[in-house]
Coordinates of C-alpha atoms and ligand atoms in Angstrom, one line a residue:
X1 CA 0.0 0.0 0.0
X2 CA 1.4 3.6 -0.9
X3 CA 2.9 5.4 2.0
X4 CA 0.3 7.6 3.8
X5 CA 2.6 10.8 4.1
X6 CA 2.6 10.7 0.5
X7 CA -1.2 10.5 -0.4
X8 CA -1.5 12.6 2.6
X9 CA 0.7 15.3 0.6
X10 CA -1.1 14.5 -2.6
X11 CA -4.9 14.8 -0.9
X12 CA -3.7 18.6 0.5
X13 CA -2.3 19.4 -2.9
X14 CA -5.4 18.6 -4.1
X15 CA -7.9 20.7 -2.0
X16 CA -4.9 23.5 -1.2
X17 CA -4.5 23.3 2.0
X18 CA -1.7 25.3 3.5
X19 CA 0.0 23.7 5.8
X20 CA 2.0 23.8 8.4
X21 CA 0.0 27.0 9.5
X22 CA 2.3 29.8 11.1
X23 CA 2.4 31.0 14.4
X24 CA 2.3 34.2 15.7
X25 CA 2.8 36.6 18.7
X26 CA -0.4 37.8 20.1
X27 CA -0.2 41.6 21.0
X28 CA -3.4 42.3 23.3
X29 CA -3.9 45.3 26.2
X30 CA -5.9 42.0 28.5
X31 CA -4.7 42.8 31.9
X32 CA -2.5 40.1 33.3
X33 CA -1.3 39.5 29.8
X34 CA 1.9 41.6 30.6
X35 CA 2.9 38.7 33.0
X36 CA 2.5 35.9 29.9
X37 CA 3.9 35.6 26.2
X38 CA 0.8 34.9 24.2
X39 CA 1.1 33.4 20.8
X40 CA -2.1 32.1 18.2
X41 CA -1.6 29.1 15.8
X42 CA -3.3 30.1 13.0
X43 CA -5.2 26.8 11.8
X44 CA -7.6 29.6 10.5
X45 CA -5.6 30.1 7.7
X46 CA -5.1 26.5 6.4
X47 CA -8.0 26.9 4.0
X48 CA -11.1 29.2 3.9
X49 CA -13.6 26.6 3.9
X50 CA -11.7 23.1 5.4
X51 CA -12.2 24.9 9.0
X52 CA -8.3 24.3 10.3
X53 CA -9.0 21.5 12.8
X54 CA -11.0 19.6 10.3
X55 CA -8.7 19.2 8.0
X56 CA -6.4 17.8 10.9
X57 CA -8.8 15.8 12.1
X58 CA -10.1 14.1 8.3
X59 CA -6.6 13.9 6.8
X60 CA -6.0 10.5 7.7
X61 CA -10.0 9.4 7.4
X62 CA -9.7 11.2 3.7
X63 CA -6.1 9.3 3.1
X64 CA -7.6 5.8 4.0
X65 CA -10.7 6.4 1.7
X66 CA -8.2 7.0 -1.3
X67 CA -6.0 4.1 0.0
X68 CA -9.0 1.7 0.0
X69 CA -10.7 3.4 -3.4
X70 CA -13.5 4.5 -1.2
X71 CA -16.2 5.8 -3.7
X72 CA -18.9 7.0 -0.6
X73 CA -18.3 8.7 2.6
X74 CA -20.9 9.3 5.1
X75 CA -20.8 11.4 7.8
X76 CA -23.2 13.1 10.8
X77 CA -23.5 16.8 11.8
X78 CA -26.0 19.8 13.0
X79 CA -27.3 22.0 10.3
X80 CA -24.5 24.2 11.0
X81 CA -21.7 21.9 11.3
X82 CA -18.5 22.7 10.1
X83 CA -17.4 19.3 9.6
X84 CA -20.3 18.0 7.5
X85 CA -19.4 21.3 5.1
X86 CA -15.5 20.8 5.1
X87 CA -15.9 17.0 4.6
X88 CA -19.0 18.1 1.6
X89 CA -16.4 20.2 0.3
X90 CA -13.6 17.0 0.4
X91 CA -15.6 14.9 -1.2
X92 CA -16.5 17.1 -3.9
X93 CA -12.9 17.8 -4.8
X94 CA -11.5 14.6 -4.3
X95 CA -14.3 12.8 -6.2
X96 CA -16.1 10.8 -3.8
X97 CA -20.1 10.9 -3.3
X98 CA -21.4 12.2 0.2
X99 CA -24.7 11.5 2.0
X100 CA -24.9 14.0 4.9
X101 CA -26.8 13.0 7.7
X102 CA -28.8 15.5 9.3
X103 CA -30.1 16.6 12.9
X104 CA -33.3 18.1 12.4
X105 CA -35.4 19.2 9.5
X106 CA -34.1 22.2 7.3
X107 CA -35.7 21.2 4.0
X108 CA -38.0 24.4 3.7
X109 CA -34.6 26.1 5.4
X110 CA -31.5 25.3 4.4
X111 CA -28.6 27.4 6.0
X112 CA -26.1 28.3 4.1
X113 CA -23.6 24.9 5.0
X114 CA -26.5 22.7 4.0
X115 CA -27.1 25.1 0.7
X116 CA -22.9 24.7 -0.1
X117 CA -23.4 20.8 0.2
X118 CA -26.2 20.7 -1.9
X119 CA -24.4 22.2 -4.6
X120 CA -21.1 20.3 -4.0
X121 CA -23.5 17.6 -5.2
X122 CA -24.0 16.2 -1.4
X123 CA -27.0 13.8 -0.5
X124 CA -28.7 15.0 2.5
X125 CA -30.5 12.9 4.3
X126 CA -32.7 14.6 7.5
X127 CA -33.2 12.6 10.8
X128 CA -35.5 13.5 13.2
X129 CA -33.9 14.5 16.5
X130 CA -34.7 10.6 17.9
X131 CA -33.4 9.5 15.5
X132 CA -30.1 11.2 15.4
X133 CA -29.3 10.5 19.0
X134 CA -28.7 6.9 17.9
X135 CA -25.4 8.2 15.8
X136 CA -22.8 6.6 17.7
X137 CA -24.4 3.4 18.6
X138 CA -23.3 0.4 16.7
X139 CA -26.5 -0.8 15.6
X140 CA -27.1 2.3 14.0
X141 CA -24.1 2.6 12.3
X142 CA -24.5 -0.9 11.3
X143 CA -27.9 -0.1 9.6
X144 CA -26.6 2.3 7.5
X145 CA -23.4 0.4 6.2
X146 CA -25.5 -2.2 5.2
X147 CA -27.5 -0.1 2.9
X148 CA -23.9 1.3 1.9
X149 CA -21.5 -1.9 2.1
X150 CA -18.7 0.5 0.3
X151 CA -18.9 3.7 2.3
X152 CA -16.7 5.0 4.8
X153 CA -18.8 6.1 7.7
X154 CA -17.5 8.9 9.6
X155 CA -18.3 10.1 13.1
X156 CA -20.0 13.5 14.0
X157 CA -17.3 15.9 13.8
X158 CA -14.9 13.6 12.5
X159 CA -14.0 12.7 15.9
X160 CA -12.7 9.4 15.9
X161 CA -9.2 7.7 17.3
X162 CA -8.0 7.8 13.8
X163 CA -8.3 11.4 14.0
X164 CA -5.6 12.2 16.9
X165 CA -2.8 11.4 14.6
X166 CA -3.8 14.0 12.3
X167 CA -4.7 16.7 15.3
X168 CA -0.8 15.3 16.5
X169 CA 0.9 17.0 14.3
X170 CA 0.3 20.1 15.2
X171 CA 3.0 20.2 17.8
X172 CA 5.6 19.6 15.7
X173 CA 4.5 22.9 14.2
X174 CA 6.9 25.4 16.2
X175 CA 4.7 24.4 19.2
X176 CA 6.4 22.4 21.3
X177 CA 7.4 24.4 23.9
X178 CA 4.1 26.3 25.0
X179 CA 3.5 25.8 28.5
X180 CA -0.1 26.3 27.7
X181 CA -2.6 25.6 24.5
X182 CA -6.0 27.2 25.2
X183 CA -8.4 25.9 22.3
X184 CA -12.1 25.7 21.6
X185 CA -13.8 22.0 22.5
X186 CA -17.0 20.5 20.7
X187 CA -16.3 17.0 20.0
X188 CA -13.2 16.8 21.7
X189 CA -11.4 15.0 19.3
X190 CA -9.0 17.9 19.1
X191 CA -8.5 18.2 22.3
X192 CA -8.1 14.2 22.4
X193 CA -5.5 14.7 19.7
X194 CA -3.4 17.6 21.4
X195 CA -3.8 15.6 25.2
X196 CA -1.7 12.4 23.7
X197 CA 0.6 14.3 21.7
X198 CA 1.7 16.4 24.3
X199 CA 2.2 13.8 27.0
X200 CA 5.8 12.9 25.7
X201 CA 6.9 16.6 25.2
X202 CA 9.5 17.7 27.5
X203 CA 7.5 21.2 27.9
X204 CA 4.8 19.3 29.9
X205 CA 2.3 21.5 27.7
X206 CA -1.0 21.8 29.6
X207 CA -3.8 21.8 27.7
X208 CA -7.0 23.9 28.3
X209 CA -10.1 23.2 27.0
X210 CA -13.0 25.6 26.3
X211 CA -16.4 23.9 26.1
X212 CA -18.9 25.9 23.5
X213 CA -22.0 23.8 24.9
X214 CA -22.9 22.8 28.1
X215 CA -21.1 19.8 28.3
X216 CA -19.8 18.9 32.0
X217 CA -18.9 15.3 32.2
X218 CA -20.1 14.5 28.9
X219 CA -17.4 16.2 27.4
X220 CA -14.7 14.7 29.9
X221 CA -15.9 10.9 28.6
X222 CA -16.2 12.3 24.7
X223 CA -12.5 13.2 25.2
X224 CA -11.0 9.8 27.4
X225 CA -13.2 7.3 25.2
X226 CA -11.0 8.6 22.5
X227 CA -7.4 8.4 24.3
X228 CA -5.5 5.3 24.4
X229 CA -5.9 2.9 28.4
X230 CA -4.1 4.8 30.4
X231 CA -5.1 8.5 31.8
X232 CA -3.0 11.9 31.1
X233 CA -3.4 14.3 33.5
X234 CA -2.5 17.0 31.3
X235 CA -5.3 18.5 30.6
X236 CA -8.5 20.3 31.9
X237 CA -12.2 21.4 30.3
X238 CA -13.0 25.0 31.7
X239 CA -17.0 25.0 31.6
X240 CA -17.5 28.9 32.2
X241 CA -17.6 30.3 29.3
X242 CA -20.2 28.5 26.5
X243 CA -22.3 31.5 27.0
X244 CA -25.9 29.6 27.6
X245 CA -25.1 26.5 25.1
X246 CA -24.0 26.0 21.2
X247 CA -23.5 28.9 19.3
X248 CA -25.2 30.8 21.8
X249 CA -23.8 34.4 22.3
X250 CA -24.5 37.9 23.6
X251 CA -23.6 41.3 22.8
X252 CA -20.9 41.2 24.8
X253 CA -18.8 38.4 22.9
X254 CA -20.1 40.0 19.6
X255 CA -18.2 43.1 20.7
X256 CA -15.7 41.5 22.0
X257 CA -14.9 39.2 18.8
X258 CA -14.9 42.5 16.5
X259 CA -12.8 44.4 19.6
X260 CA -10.2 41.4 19.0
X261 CA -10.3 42.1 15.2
X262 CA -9.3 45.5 15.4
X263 CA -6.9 44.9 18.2
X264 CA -5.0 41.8 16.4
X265 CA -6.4 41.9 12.7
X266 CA -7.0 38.2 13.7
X267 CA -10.8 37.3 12.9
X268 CA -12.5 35.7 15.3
X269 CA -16.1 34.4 15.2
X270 CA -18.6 33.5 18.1
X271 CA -19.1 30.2 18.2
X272 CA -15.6 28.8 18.9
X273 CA -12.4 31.1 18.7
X274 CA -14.7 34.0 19.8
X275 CA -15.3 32.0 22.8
X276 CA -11.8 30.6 23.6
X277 CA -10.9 34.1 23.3
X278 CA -12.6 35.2 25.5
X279 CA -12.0 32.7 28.7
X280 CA -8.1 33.3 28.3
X281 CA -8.5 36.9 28.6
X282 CA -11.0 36.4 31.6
X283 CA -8.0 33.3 32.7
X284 CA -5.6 36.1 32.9
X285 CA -6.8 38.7 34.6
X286 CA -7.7 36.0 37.4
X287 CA -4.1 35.2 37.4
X288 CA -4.7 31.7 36.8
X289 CA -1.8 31.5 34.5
X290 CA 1.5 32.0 36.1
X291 CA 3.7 34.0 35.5
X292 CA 6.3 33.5 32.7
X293 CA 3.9 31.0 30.9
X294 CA 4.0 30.8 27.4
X295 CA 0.6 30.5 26.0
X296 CA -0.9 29.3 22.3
X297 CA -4.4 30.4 21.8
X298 CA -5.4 27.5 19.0
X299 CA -7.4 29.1 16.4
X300 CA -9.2 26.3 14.7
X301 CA -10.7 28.1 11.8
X302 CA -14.5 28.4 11.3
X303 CA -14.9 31.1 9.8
X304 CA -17.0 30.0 7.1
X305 CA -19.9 30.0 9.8
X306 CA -19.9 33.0 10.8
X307 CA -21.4 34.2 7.5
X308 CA -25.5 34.7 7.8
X309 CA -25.7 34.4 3.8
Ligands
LIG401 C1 -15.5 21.6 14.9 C2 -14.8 22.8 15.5 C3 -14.3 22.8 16.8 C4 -14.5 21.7 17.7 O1 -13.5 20.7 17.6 P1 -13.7 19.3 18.3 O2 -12.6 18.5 17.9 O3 -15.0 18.8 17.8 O4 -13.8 19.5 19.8 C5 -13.6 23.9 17.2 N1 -13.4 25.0 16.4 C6 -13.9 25.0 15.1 C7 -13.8 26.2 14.3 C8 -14.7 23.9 14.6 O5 -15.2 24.0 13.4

């Protein structure tokens, strides 16, 4: 079988992904941030519509598919979700046929991810809500791969182990020595991903997680079904600042996320980077961080959702 690294290379020539994404200093007025260095990884930037930690977290999924001359990949998502459009968008350029699978009922109102998967020539399939809580259970996933013996079937959010080694990489991106990565959590799979890469780095990187839902406990297990047997203790989930639930906002992060524009020319939108933002400026001027740390904010893209067209 051809070497993964190169169909890898071959797959993100392909869609123009640009990769390894830079790093750079982040230049705030947050009080306590004076005590810190701050620094963003810029996933945002690896492609305008493969939201950065998708494309970390499908590469591999996307390389076995070409590896096995996988013609049909299905996958599960909200009507909103980021992964079901960057995966659409894959499929589209790489050839293969897509069924979405839907939560909920958008057929007399599409958003605009659902209306770009339509025309990447994406089948959408809608499941009631019922339904769609049965997603991860065997059975289910059974069901459907007997209706579609040649399909890859892909997780919600593409979080699945094969997806850490993909997430991995990115601390051998000029990251390594961050005492801190503060990064946005829905899944968790990149979170999973950044928790076992960074156990065997000498910085003894801490990684904070911000959950965008209300997720206590839940989002623990998401994140340690996903990690190999043995525990890390390397990591934490900071439930303080989803704002009310999934893509819920105010005014206040609104402001703030345009605030940060102006401030960084960094764009930031409210449902994730907005959000993880947000809880490290409120972090340090707590003083939770101490100081001297070196902290990466973890930008993983979405920016493509913020549109309302
Ligand atoms: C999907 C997504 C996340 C959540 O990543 P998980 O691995 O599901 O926790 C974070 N940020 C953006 C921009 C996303 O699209």
């Amino acid at each position: 079988m051809p070497d993964s690294t190169k169909i890898a290379a071959e797959i993100a020539s392909q869609l123009s992904v640009h990769s390894p994404s830079p790093v750079q200093p982040l230049v705030t007025h947050w009080q306590g941030a004076e005590q810190v260095r701050l620094y963003i990884k810029r996933d945002d930037l690896i492609h305008p519509v493969i939201s950065g930690n998708k494309w970390r977290k499908l590469k591999y999924a996307l390389v076995e598919a070409r590896q096995k001359g996988v013609t049909e990949i299905i996958s599960f998502g909200g009507g909103y979700s980021n992964h079901l459009h960057a995966l659409g968008y894959c499929c589209n350029k790489l050839g293969i046929q897509f069924m979405a699978l839907v939560r909920g009922n958008y057929r007399a109102t599409p958003t605009p991810m659902l209306k770009d998967l339509a025309d990447w020539q994406a089948q959408i399939v809608y499941l009631d809500k019922a339904t769609y809580q049965l997603r991860s259970q065997t059975d289910f996933i059974a069901k459907w791969q007997a209706a579609h013996p040649h399909a890859l079937i892909i997780p919600e959010g593409g979080s699945q182990t094969q997806a850490l080694a993909g997430v991995a990489e990115l601390l051998n991106e000029q990251t390594q020595h961050f005492s801190h990565i503060v990064l946005p959590v829905g899944s968790g799979g990149t979170l999973a991903g950044l928790i076992a890469a960074a156990s065997t780095n000498a910085a003894d990187t801490r990684l904070i997680g911000i959950a965008v839902l209300k997720g206590q406990d839940y989002l623990e297990q998401q994140v340690s079904a996903l990690l190999p047997q043995h525990s890390f203790d390397n990591w934490l989930i900071d439930h303080d600042f989803h704002f009310g639930g999934y893509a819920k906002r105010n005014q206040g992060l609104l402001a703030f996320c345009s605030t940060f524009y102006q401030q960084t020319q960094v764009p930031i939108e409210p449902v994730y980077s907005g959000k993880a933002a947000w809880a490290l400026k409120q972090r340090l001027a707590d003083g939770y961080f101490p100081p001297g740390s070196q902290i990466l904010l973890l930008h993983t893209g979405g920016l493509q959702g913020a549109r309302t067209q």
